[in-house]
Amino acid sequence: MTQRVAIVGGGPAGLTAATYTARAGLETTVFDADEPILARNAHLENVPGFPAGVNARTFLDATREQAERAGADFEEAFVERVESADEGFRVETAESGAFDADFVVAASWPDVSYLDGFDVERIDRGSKTMLDVDEFGRTGVEGLYAAGRIARQYHQAVVAAGHGATTGLTVVEDSDEPYYHDWVAPDGYFSGRGREVPPGCEEIEERERRERERESLERLEALSPADPPTQHPSVDGDDD
């Protein structure tokens, strides 16, 4: 039976974690009810691969598409509560009912009230509550993880995404799913040296490499201007 991963939060940390768990073959669902905080950003800087920066919404849309291409599903639902179940966890939502999961990754904005049923160490920072995790995103509860800002990571998009990748790979490791790297190697890279291609890797011929490069460039070229940022709710609106 395929192991199931529930990821709470559709920001950079949650989306990147989902990309890794889904690509490794785990049944991954991202619960994303509210607009990510990153959507308030006017222009996103310091993201590798974007020398002039990138529109924050474009970055979010592209990262979500990447998770979907990897096989992740999405539920536009607010997670009210996560509880222990006979085999893992039960995720209760306001809009879509309940879901069962073997692993849960908390990747939401620092509000952990939906985890009140668990004895996990919390760290209060003013109005925000974060979770204490080890260097790989594990909490003190087996099968429960945290990624990004809720795990006390720096408030930067690329840091959150990187921690999401670390946490996603930790889930894969703990699932015992055979997985090595997300490498795509040229034909013969492993087999030409008498080695088996490791789990999670593949070898491709030059024609396939060119096709994948063509598609990746077309997707970049297809990016279009996104909507303006969402203003912080505490800022007074313009009545005119």
Short mmCIF file of the C-alpha atoms (twelve columns), coordinates in Angstrom:
data_MODEL
# 
_entry.id   MODEL 
# 
loop_
_atom_site.group_PDB 
_atom_site.id 
_atom_site.type_symbol 
_atom_site.label_atom_id 
_atom_site.label_alt_id 
_atom_site.label_comp_id 
_atom_site.label_asym_id 
_atom_site.label_seq_id 
_atom_site.Cartn_x 
_atom_site.Cartn_y 
_atom_site.Cartn_z 
_atom_site.pdbx_PDB_model_num 
ATOM 1   C CA . MET A 1   0.000   0.000  0.000   1 
ATOM 2   C CA . THR A 2   1.303   3.446  -0.957  1 
ATOM 3   C CA . GLN A 3   2.190   5.555  2.063   1 
ATOM 4   C CA . ARG A 4   0.328   8.850  2.406   1 
ATOM 5   C CA . VAL A 5   1.722   12.285 3.229   1 
ATOM 6   C CA . ALA A 6   -0.408  15.252 4.323   1 
ATOM 7   C CA . ILE A 7   1.257   18.645 3.986   1 
ATOM 8   C CA . VAL A 8   -0.416  21.588 5.718   1 
ATOM 9   C CA . GLY A 9   0.440   24.785 3.873   1 
ATOM 10  C CA . GLY A 10  1.001   25.735 0.250   1 
ATOM 11  C CA . GLY A 11  3.891   28.178 0.575   1 
ATOM 12  C CA . PRO A 12  7.479   27.532 -0.591  1 
ATOM 13  C CA . ALA A 13  8.217   25.043 2.220   1 
ATOM 14  C CA . GLY A 14  5.080   22.962 1.753   1 
ATOM 15  C CA . LEU A 15  5.229   22.968 -2.044  1 
ATOM 16  C CA . THR A 16  8.886   21.953 -2.132  1 
ATOM 17  C CA . ALA A 17  8.365   19.195 0.444   1 
ATOM 18  C CA . ALA A 18  5.453   17.948 -1.683  1 
ATOM 19  C CA . THR A 19  7.605   17.887 -4.803  1 
ATOM 20  C CA . TYR A 20  10.098  15.577 -3.135  1 
ATOM 21  C CA . THR A 21  7.638   13.238 -1.428  1 
ATOM 22  C CA . ALA A 22  5.418   12.915 -4.507  1 
ATOM 23  C CA . ARG A 23  8.330   12.340 -6.861  1 
ATOM 24  C CA . ALA A 24  9.561   9.571  -4.570  1 
ATOM 25  C CA . GLY A 25  6.216   7.793  -5.029  1 
ATOM 26  C CA . LEU A 26  4.455   8.732  -1.788  1 
ATOM 27  C CA . GLU A 27  0.779   9.682  -2.083  1 
ATOM 28  C CA . THR A 28  0.999   13.387 -1.268  1 
ATOM 29  C CA . THR A 29  -1.807  15.850 -0.538  1 
ATOM 30  C CA . VAL A 30  -1.216  19.552 0.100   1 
ATOM 31  C CA . PHE A 31  -3.872  21.355 2.153   1 
ATOM 32  C CA . ASP A 32  -3.860  24.997 1.126   1 
ATOM 33  C CA . ALA A 33  -6.840  27.131 2.136   1 
ATOM 34  C CA . ASP A 34  -5.410  30.615 2.623   1 
ATOM 35  C CA . GLU A 35  -3.263  32.641 0.279   1 
ATOM 36  C CA . PRO A 36  0.432   32.191 1.187   1 
ATOM 37  C CA . ILE A 37  2.046   35.111 2.985   1 
ATOM 38  C CA . LEU A 38  4.562   35.307 0.141   1 
ATOM 39  C CA . ALA A 39  1.774   36.624 -2.122  1 
ATOM 40  C CA . ARG A 40  2.095   39.943 -0.262  1 
ATOM 41  C CA . ASN A 41  5.611   40.392 -1.618  1 
ATOM 42  C CA . ALA A 42  5.940   43.013 -4.374  1 
ATOM 43  C CA . HIS A 43  9.011   41.378 -5.955  1 
ATOM 44  C CA . LEU A 44  11.053  38.455 -4.704  1 
ATOM 45  C CA . GLU A 45  14.836  38.756 -4.541  1 
ATOM 46  C CA . ASN A 46  17.711  36.390 -3.707  1 
ATOM 47  C CA . VAL A 47  16.195  33.329 -5.387  1 
ATOM 48  C CA . PRO A 48  18.779  31.177 -7.211  1 
ATOM 49  C CA . GLY A 49  18.262  31.165 -10.961 1 
ATOM 50  C CA . PHE A 50  16.523  34.567 -11.149 1 
ATOM 51  C CA . PRO A 51  19.263  37.238 -11.501 1 
ATOM 52  C CA . ALA A 52  16.721  40.096 -11.614 1 
ATOM 53  C CA . GLY A 53  14.406  38.565 -9.035  1 
ATOM 54  C CA . VAL A 54  10.956  37.121 -9.758  1 
ATOM 55  C CA . ASN A 55  7.346   38.040 -9.126  1 
ATOM 56  C CA . ALA A 56  6.327   36.288 -5.903  1 
ATOM 57  C CA . ARG A 57  3.051   34.987 -7.356  1 
ATOM 58  C CA . THR A 58  4.864   33.684 -10.420 1 
ATOM 59  C CA . PHE A 59  7.301   31.879 -8.141  1 
ATOM 60  C CA . LEU A 60  4.427   30.339 -6.148  1 
ATOM 61  C CA . ASP A 61  2.498   29.314 -9.274  1 
ATOM 62  C CA . ALA A 62  5.554   27.720 -10.859 1 
ATOM 63  C CA . THR A 63  6.471   25.878 -7.661  1 
ATOM 64  C CA . ARG A 64  2.906   24.586 -7.334  1 
ATOM 65  C CA . GLU A 65  2.959   23.393 -10.943 1 
ATOM 66  C CA . GLN A 66  6.210   21.582 -10.186 1 
ATOM 67  C CA . ALA A 67  4.613   19.783 -7.227  1 
ATOM 68  C CA . GLU A 68  1.612   18.853 -9.377  1 
ATOM 69  C CA . ARG A 69  3.866   17.494 -12.119 1 
ATOM 70  C CA . ALA A 70  5.610   15.390 -9.488  1 
ATOM 71  C CA . GLY A 71  2.231   13.880 -8.581  1 
ATOM 72  C CA . ALA A 72  1.001   15.902 -5.585  1 
ATOM 73  C CA . ASP A 73  -2.729  16.494 -5.098  1 
ATOM 74  C CA . PHE A 74  -4.209  19.683 -3.666  1 
ATOM 75  C CA . GLU A 75  -7.142  20.299 -1.355  1 
ATOM 76  C CA . GLU A 76  -8.396  23.870 -1.016  1 
ATOM 77  C CA . ALA A 77  -9.317  23.211 2.605   1 
ATOM 78  C CA . PHE A 78  -8.514  24.634 6.024   1 
ATOM 79  C CA . VAL A 79  -7.063  22.068 8.424   1 
ATOM 80  C CA . GLU A 80  -8.879  22.369 11.734  1 
ATOM 81  C CA . ARG A 81  -7.251  19.494 13.568  1 
ATOM 82  C CA . VAL A 82  -4.749  16.661 13.225  1 
ATOM 83  C CA . GLU A 83  -5.205  13.651 15.477  1 
ATOM 84  C CA . SER A 84  -3.538  10.311 16.048  1 
ATOM 85  C CA . ALA A 85  -5.234  7.384  14.321  1 
ATOM 86  C CA . ASP A 86  -4.836  3.617  14.384  1 
ATOM 87  C CA . GLU A 87  -2.323  3.780  11.561  1 
ATOM 88  C CA . GLY A 88  -0.777  7.242  11.542  1 
ATOM 89  C CA . PHE A 89  -2.860  10.419 11.561  1 
ATOM 90  C CA . ARG A 90  -6.294  11.765 10.749  1 
ATOM 91  C CA . VAL A 91  -6.474  15.225 9.193   1 
ATOM 92  C CA . GLU A 92  -9.769  17.014 9.808   1 
ATOM 93  C CA . THR A 93  -10.687 19.846 7.449   1 
ATOM 94  C CA . ALA A 94  -13.481 22.407 7.447   1 
ATOM 95  C CA . GLU A 95  -14.412 21.985 3.784   1 
ATOM 96  C CA . SER A 96  -13.464 18.496 2.618   1 
ATOM 97  C CA . GLY A 97  -13.965 16.177 5.570   1 
ATOM 98  C CA . ALA A 98  -11.232 13.933 6.972   1 
ATOM 99  C CA . PHE A 99  -8.131  12.390 5.423   1 
ATOM 100 C CA . ASP A 100 -5.861  9.633  6.684   1 
ATOM 101 C CA . ALA A 101 -2.090  9.986  6.486   1 
ATOM 102 C CA . ASP A 102 1.007   8.080  7.504   1 
ATOM 103 C CA . PHE A 103 3.051   11.287 7.746   1 
ATOM 104 C CA . VAL A 104 2.114   14.914 8.382   1 
ATOM 105 C CA . VAL A 105 4.257   17.933 7.526   1 
ATOM 106 C CA . ALA A 106 3.273   21.228 9.177   1 
ATOM 107 C CA . ALA A 107 4.331   23.938 6.727   1 
ATOM 108 C CA . SER A 108 1.792   26.632 7.530   1 
ATOM 109 C CA . TRP A 109 2.238   30.132 8.921   1 
ATOM 110 C CA . PRO A 110 3.250   29.917 12.621  1 
ATOM 111 C CA . ASP A 111 -0.100  28.893 14.104  1 
ATOM 112 C CA . VAL A 112 0.031   25.352 15.447  1 
ATOM 113 C CA . SER A 113 -3.408  25.202 17.062  1 
ATOM 114 C CA . TYR A 114 -4.405  22.336 14.760  1 
ATOM 115 C CA . LEU A 115 -1.727  20.259 16.512  1 
ATOM 116 C CA . ASP A 116 -3.018  20.880 20.044  1 
ATOM 117 C CA . GLY A 117 -3.635  17.159 20.512  1 
ATOM 118 C CA . PHE A 118 0.093   16.403 20.385  1 
ATOM 119 C CA . ASP A 119 2.767   16.868 22.991  1 
ATOM 120 C CA . VAL A 120 5.243   18.725 20.783  1 
ATOM 121 C CA . GLU A 121 7.608   21.393 22.046  1 
ATOM 122 C CA . ARG A 122 6.410   24.867 21.107  1 
ATOM 123 C CA . ILE A 123 8.296   28.141 20.971  1 
ATOM 124 C CA . ASP A 124 6.329   31.378 21.335  1 
ATOM 125 C CA . ARG A 125 7.481   34.443 19.417  1 
ATOM 126 C CA . GLY A 126 4.923   37.136 20.174  1 
ATOM 127 C CA . SER A 127 1.749   36.297 18.276  1 
ATOM 128 C CA . LYS A 128 3.449   33.398 16.500  1 
ATOM 129 C CA . THR A 129 3.979   29.865 17.771  1 
ATOM 130 C CA . MET A 130 6.649   27.674 16.217  1 
ATOM 131 C CA . LEU A 131 7.636   24.039 16.610  1 
ATOM 132 C CA . ASP A 132 10.928  22.714 17.883  1 
ATOM 133 C CA . VAL A 133 12.383  20.242 15.363  1 
ATOM 134 C CA . ASP A 134 15.670  18.483 14.810  1 
ATOM 135 C CA . GLU A 135 18.012  19.395 11.940  1 
ATOM 136 C CA . PHE A 136 15.967  17.275 9.516   1 
ATOM 137 C CA . GLY A 137 12.503  18.636 10.355  1 
ATOM 138 C CA . ARG A 138 11.363  15.897 12.757  1 
ATOM 139 C CA . THR A 139 9.296   16.830 15.807  1 
ATOM 140 C CA . GLY A 140 9.214   14.705 18.952  1 
ATOM 141 C CA . VAL A 141 6.177   12.826 17.574  1 
ATOM 142 C CA . GLU A 142 6.958   9.997  15.170  1 
ATOM 143 C CA . GLY A 143 5.637   10.757 11.704  1 
ATOM 144 C CA . LEU A 144 5.047   14.459 12.429  1 
ATOM 145 C CA . TYR A 145 7.358   17.029 10.842  1 
ATOM 146 C CA . ALA A 146 7.586   20.795 10.400  1 
ATOM 147 C CA . ALA A 147 9.126   22.820 7.585   1 
ATOM 148 C CA . GLY A 148 9.829   26.469 6.922   1 
ATOM 149 C CA . ARG A 149 8.926   29.406 9.123   1 
ATOM 150 C CA . ILE A 150 6.845   27.273 11.504  1 
ATOM 151 C CA . ALA A 151 10.061  25.330 12.184  1 
ATOM 152 C CA . ARG A 152 11.985  28.489 13.145  1 
ATOM 153 C CA . GLN A 153 13.648  28.922 9.764   1 
ATOM 154 C CA . TYR A 154 14.667  32.367 8.514   1 
ATOM 155 C CA . HIS A 155 11.855  34.395 6.954   1 
ATOM 156 C CA . GLN A 156 13.207  34.087 3.396   1 
ATOM 157 C CA . ALA A 157 11.513  32.242 0.525   1 
ATOM 158 C CA . VAL A 158 14.580  30.320 -0.581  1 
ATOM 159 C CA . VAL A 159 15.344  29.255 3.013   1 
ATOM 160 C CA . ALA A 160 11.786  27.993 3.450   1 
ATOM 161 C CA . ALA A 161 11.954  26.121 0.154   1 
ATOM 162 C CA . GLY A 162 15.300  24.577 1.075   1 
ATOM 163 C CA . HIS A 163 14.010  23.455 4.450   1 
ATOM 164 C CA . GLY A 164 10.939  22.025 2.735   1 
ATOM 165 C CA . ALA A 165 13.273  19.951 0.562   1 
ATOM 166 C CA . THR A 166 15.201  18.739 3.608   1 
ATOM 167 C CA . THR A 167 12.006  17.804 5.432   1 
ATOM 168 C CA . GLY A 168 10.488  16.160 2.369   1 
ATOM 169 C CA . LEU A 169 13.560  13.973 1.936   1 
ATOM 170 C CA . THR A 170 13.448  13.115 5.637   1 
ATOM 171 C CA . VAL A 171 9.885   11.846 5.187   1 
ATOM 172 C CA . VAL A 172 11.054  9.777  2.209   1 
ATOM 173 C CA . GLU A 173 13.901  8.344  4.257   1 
ATOM 174 C CA . ASP A 174 11.617  7.506  7.186   1 
ATOM 175 C CA . SER A 175 9.127   5.858  4.820   1 
ATOM 176 C CA . ASP A 176 11.818  3.382  3.702   1 
ATOM 177 C CA . GLU A 177 10.860  4.148  0.111   1 
ATOM 178 C CA . PRO A 178 13.889  3.284  -2.069  1 
ATOM 179 C CA . TYR A 179 15.159  6.662  -3.219  1 
ATOM 180 C CA . TYR A 180 18.638  8.019  -3.828  1 
ATOM 181 C CA . HIS A 181 18.781  11.309 -5.718  1 
ATOM 182 C CA . ASP A 182 16.631  13.186 -8.185  1 
ATOM 183 C CA . TRP A 183 19.392  12.896 -10.742 1 
ATOM 184 C CA . VAL A 184 18.741  12.512 -14.439 1 
ATOM 185 C CA . ALA A 185 22.006  11.262 -15.862 1 
ATOM 186 C CA . PRO A 186 23.194  10.902 -19.449 1 
ATOM 187 C CA . ASP A 187 22.864  7.459  -20.968 1 
ATOM 188 C CA . GLY A 188 25.573  5.151  -19.631 1 
ATOM 189 C CA . TYR A 189 26.546  7.286  -16.650 1 
ATOM 190 C CA . PHE A 190 25.914  4.381  -14.272 1 
ATOM 191 C CA . SER A 191 25.269  1.407  -16.542 1 
ATOM 192 C CA . GLY A 192 28.341  2.186  -18.639 1 
ATOM 193 C CA . ARG A 193 30.461  1.578  -15.549 1 
ATOM 194 C CA . GLY A 194 28.733  -1.678 -14.688 1 
ATOM 195 C CA . ARG A 195 26.638  -0.083 -11.952 1 
ATOM 196 C CA . GLU A 196 22.901  -0.275 -11.378 1 
ATOM 197 C CA . VAL A 197 20.968  2.954  -11.728 1 
ATOM 198 C CA . PRO A 198 20.144  4.009  -8.120  1 
ATOM 199 C CA . PRO A 199 16.495  4.376  -7.036  1 
ATOM 200 C CA . GLY A 200 15.155  7.806  -7.935  1 
ATOM 201 C CA . CYS A 201 17.697  8.265  -10.723 1 
ATOM 202 C CA . GLU A 202 17.360  7.612  -14.418 1 
ATOM 203 C CA . GLU A 203 19.550  7.587  -17.498 1 
ATOM 204 C CA . ILE A 204 18.311  9.267  -20.664 1 
ATOM 205 C CA . GLU A 205 19.541  9.364  -24.246 1 
ATOM 206 C CA . GLU A 206 20.657  12.610 -25.875 1 
ATOM 207 C CA . ARG A 207 17.396  12.977 -27.809 1 
ATOM 208 C CA . GLU A 208 15.408  12.779 -24.549 1 
ATOM 209 C CA . ARG A 209 17.764  15.241 -22.870 1 
ATOM 210 C CA . ARG A 210 17.200  17.769 -25.658 1 
ATOM 211 C CA . GLU A 211 13.438  17.263 -25.432 1 
ATOM 212 C CA . ARG A 212 13.416  17.898 -21.702 1 
ATOM 213 C CA . GLU A 213 15.564  20.978 -22.129 1 
ATOM 214 C CA . ARG A 214 13.209  22.271 -24.839 1 
ATOM 215 C CA . GLU A 215 10.186  21.793 -22.587 1 
ATOM 216 C CA . SER A 216 11.851  23.481 -19.614 1 
ATOM 217 C CA . LEU A 217 12.761  26.535 -21.699 1 
ATOM 218 C CA . GLU A 218 9.246   26.718 -23.137 1 
ATOM 219 C CA . ARG A 219 7.752   26.687 -19.640 1 
ATOM 220 C CA . LEU A 220 10.025  29.549 -18.591 1 
ATOM 221 C CA . GLU A 221 9.122   31.508 -21.707 1 
ATOM 222 C CA . ALA A 222 5.415   30.918 -21.035 1 
ATOM 223 C CA . LEU A 223 5.540   32.705 -17.676 1 
ATOM 224 C CA . SER A 224 3.301   35.754 -17.826 1 
ATOM 225 C CA . PRO A 225 2.775   38.818 -15.599 1 
ATOM 226 C CA . ALA A 226 1.001   37.930 -12.368 1 
ATOM 227 C CA . ASP A 227 -1.533  39.821 -10.273 1 
ATOM 228 C CA . PRO A 228 -0.305  42.625 -7.987  1 
ATOM 229 C CA . PRO A 229 0.648   41.683 -4.419  1 
ATOM 230 C CA . THR A 230 -1.974  41.384 -1.704  1 
ATOM 231 C CA . GLN A 231 -1.597  44.244 0.780   1 
ATOM 232 C CA . HIS A 232 -1.117  43.431 4.450   1 
ATOM 233 C CA . PRO A 233 -4.552  43.404 6.135   1 
ATOM 234 C CA . SER A 234 -3.456  45.982 8.728   1 
ATOM 235 C CA . VAL A 235 -2.875  48.610 6.031   1 
ATOM 236 C CA . ASP A 236 -5.828  50.975 5.492   1 
ATOM 237 C CA . GLY A 237 -7.426  50.634 2.078   1 
ATOM 238 C CA . ASP A 238 -7.971  53.455 -0.365  1 
ATOM 239 C CA . ASP A 239 -11.576 54.593 -0.144  1 
ATOM 240 C CA . ASP A 240 -11.381 56.633 -3.364  1 
# 
